[in-house]
Short mmCIF file of C-alpha atoms and ligand atoms in Angstrom, two decimals:
data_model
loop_
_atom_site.label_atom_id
_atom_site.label_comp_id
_atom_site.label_asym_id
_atom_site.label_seq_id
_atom_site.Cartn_x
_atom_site.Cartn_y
_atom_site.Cartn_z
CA UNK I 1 21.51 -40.70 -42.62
CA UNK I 2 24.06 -42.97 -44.88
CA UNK I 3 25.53 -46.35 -44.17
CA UNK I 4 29.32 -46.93 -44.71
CA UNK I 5 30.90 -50.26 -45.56
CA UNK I 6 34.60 -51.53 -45.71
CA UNK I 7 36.70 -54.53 -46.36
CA UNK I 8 40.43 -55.38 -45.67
CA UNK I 9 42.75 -58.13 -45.66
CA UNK I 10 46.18 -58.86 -45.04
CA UNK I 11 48.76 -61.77 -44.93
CA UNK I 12 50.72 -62.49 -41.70
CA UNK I 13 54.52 -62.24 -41.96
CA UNK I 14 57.27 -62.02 -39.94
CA UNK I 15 59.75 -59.52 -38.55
CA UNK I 16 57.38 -56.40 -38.76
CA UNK I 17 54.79 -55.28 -35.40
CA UNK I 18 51.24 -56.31 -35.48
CA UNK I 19 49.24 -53.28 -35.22
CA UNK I 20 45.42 -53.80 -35.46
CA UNK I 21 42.92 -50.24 -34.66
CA UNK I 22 45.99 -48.39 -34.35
CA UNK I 23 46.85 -50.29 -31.49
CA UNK I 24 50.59 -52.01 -31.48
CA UNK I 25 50.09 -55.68 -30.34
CA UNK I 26 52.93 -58.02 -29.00
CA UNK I 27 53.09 -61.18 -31.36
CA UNK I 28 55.71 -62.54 -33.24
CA UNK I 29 54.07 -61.94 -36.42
CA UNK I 30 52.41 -58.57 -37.80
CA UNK I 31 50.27 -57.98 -40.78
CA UNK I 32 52.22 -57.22 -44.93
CA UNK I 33 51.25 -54.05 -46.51
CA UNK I 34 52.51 -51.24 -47.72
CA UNK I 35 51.83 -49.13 -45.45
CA UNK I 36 51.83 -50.08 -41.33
CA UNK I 37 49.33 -53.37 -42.27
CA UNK I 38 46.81 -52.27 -40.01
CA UNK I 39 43.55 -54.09 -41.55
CA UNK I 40 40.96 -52.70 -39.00
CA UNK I 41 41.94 -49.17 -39.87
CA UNK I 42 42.30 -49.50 -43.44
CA UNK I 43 38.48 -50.97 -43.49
CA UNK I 44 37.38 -48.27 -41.11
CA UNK I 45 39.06 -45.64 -43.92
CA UNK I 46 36.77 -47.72 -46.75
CA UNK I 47 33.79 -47.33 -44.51
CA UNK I 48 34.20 -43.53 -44.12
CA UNK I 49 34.51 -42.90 -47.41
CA UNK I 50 31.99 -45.20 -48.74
CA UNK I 51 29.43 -43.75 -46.41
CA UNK I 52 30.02 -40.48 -48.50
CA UNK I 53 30.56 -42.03 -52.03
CA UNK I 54 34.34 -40.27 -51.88
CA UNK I 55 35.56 -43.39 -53.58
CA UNK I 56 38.14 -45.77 -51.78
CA UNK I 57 41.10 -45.59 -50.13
CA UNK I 58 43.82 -46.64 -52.85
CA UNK I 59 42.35 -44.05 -54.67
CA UNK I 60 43.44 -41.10 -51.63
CA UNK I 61 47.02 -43.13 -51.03
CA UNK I 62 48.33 -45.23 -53.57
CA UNK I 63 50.26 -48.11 -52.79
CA UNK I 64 52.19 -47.28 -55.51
CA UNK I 65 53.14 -44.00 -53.64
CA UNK I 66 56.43 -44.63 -51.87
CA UNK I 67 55.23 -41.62 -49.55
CA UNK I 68 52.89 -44.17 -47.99
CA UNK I 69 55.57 -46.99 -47.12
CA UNK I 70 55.51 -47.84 -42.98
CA UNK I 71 52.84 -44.89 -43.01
CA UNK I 72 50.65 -44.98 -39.58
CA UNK I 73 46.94 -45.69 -41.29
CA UNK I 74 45.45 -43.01 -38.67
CA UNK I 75 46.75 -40.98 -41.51
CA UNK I 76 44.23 -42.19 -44.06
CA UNK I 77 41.36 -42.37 -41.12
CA UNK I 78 42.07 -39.09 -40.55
CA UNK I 79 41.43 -37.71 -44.41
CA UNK I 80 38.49 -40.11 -44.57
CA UNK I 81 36.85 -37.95 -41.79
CA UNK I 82 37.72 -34.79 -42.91
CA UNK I 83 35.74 -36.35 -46.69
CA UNK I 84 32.79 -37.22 -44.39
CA UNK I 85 32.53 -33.97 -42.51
CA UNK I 86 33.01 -32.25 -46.28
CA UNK I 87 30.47 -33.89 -47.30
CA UNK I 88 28.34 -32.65 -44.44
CA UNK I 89 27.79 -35.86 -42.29
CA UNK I 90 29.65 -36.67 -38.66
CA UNK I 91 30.12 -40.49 -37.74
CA UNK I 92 27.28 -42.08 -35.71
CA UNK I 93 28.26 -45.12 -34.50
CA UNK I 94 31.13 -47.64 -35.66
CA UNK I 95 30.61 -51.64 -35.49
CA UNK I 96 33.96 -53.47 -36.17
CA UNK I 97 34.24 -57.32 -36.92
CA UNK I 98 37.86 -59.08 -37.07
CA UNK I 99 38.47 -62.72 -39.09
CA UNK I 100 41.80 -63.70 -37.23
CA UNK I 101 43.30 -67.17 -35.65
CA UNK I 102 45.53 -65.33 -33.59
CA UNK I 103 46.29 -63.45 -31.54
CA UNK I 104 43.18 -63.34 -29.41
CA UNK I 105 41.88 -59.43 -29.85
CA UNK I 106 39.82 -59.26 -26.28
CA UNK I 107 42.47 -58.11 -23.99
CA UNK I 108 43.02 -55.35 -26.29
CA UNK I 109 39.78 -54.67 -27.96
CA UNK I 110 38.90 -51.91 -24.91
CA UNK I 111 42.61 -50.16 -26.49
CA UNK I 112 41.41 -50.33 -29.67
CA UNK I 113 37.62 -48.83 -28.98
CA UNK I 114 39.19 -45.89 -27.23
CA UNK I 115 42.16 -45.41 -30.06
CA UNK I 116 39.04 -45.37 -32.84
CA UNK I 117 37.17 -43.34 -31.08
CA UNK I 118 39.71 -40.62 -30.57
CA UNK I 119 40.23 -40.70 -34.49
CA UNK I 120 36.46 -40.43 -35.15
CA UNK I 121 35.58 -38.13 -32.77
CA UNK I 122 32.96 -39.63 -31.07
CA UNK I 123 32.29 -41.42 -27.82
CA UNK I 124 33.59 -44.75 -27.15
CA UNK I 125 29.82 -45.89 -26.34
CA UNK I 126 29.74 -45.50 -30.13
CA UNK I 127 32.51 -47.97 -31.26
CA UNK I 128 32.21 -51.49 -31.49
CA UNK I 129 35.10 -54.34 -31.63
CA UNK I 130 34.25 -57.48 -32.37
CA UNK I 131 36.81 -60.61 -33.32
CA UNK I 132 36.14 -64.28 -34.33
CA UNK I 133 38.29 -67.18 -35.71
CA UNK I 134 38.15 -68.20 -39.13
CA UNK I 135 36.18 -71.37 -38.55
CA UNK I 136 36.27 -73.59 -41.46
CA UNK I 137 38.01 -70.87 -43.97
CA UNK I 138 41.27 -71.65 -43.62
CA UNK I 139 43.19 -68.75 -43.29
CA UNK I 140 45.51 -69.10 -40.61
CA UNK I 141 47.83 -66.91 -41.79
CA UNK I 142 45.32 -63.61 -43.04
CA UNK I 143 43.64 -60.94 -41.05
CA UNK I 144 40.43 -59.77 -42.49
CA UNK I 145 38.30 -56.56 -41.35
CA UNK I 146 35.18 -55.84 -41.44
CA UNK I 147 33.42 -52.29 -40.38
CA UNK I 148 30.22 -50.79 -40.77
CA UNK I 149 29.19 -47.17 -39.80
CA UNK I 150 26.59 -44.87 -40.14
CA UNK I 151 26.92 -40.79 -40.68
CA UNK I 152 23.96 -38.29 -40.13
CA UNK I 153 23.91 -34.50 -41.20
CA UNK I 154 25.23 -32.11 -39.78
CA UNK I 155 21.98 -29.50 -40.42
CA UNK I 156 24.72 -26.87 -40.92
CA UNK I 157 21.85 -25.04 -42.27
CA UNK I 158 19.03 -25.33 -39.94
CA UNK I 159 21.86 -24.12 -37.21
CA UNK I 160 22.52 -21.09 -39.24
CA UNK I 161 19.27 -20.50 -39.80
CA UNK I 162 18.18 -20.70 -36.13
CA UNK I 163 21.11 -18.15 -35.46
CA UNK I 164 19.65 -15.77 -37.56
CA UNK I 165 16.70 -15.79 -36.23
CA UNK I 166 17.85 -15.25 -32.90
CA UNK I 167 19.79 -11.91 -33.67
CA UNK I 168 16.61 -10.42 -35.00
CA UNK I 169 15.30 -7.48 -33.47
CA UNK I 170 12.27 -7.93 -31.85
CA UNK I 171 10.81 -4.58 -34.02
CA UNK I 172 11.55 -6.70 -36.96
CA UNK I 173 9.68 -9.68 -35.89
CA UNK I 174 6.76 -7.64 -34.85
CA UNK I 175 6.83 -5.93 -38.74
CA UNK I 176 6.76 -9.35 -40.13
CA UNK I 177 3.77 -10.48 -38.18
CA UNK I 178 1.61 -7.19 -38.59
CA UNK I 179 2.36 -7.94 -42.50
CA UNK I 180 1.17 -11.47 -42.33
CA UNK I 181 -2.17 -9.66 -39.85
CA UNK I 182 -2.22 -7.03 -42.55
CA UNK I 183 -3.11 -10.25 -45.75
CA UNK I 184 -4.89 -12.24 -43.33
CA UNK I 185 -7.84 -9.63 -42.82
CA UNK I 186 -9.41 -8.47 -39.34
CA UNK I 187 -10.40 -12.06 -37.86
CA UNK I 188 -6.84 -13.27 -36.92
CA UNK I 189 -5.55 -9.65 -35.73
CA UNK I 190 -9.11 -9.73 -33.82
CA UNK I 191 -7.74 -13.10 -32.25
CA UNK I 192 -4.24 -12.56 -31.50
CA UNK I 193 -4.92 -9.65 -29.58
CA UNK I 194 -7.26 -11.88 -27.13
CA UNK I 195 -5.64 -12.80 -24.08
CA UNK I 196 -4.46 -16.39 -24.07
CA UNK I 197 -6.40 -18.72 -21.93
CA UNK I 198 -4.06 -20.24 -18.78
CA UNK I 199 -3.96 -24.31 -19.06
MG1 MG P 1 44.93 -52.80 -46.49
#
């Protein structure tokens, strides 16, 4: 199990959409960035990759790149989880905290669970969206992100493994074990071929 941890901020401006957690929002003012400004995604993309140690997301899509410009940011959660699942970890559970003065993020936080949860993969019992005002910080005109997650392993292994194991022939498994009887001398062959007691 690995914990995941990302940051993001952006500066409110006018005449482009608000889109927070992939989600377009009615306002009159969206978030600046190069790509689509959504801060809740591009922390989400941090946390992925930071979970994993894959390094950060201006490192995968540089702002310099003018590929990137307007570019949806399910994009970059989308790469993130295909690092993580690389790596050989699937997302746990998501918990997401916004830093905003407006607009208010409630009515649309259900949108935004269900939106994250279809990029991750996982249920939306899993994802958490949180908002709060920036009490005392003055930032009335920024949007910061917050988002931890954790990944477990996959135990690619152990599944292969168990696979294996069940498309051995039974005359096989029976070889083994007279081998192991064979080393462990006449008191354990004397034993296993004792009926077993009922409980
Ligand atoms: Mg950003």
């Amino acid at each position: 199990m690995r914990i995941g941890h990302g940051f993001d901020s952006h500066e409110f401006t006018f005449g482009v959409p608000l889109k927070i957690g992939g989600i377009e929002i009615s306002s009159e003012r969206g978030l600046a960035g190069h790509s689509d400004g959504d801060v809740l995604l591009h922390a989400l993309t941090d946390a992925l990759l930071g979970a994993v140690a894959a390094g950060d997301i201006g490192g995968f899509f540089p702002p310099s790149d003018p590929k990137w410009k307007g570019a949806d940011s399910a994009l970059f959660v989308r790469e993130a989880v295909q690092q993580v699942r690389r790596a050989g970890y699937a997302v746990a559970n998501v918990d997401c905290t916004l830093v905003l003065q407006a607009p208010k993020i409630v009515p649309h936080a259900a949108s935004i669970r269900a939106r994250i949860a279809e990029l991750l993969g996982i249920d939306v019992s899993c994802v958490s969206v949180k908002a709060k005002t920036p009490e005392g910080l003055n930032l009335p005109n920024t949007a910061a992100a917050h988002v931890v997650l954790l990944v477990t392993a996959h135990h690619a292994e152990g599944e292969l493994a168990m696979k294996a194991a069940e498309a051995m022939p039974q005359s096989v498994v029976d070889a083994e074990v007279e081998q192991v009887l064979e080393k462990s001398g006449p008191e354990l062959r004397k034993r296993r071929a004792q009926p077993r007691k009922k409980s």
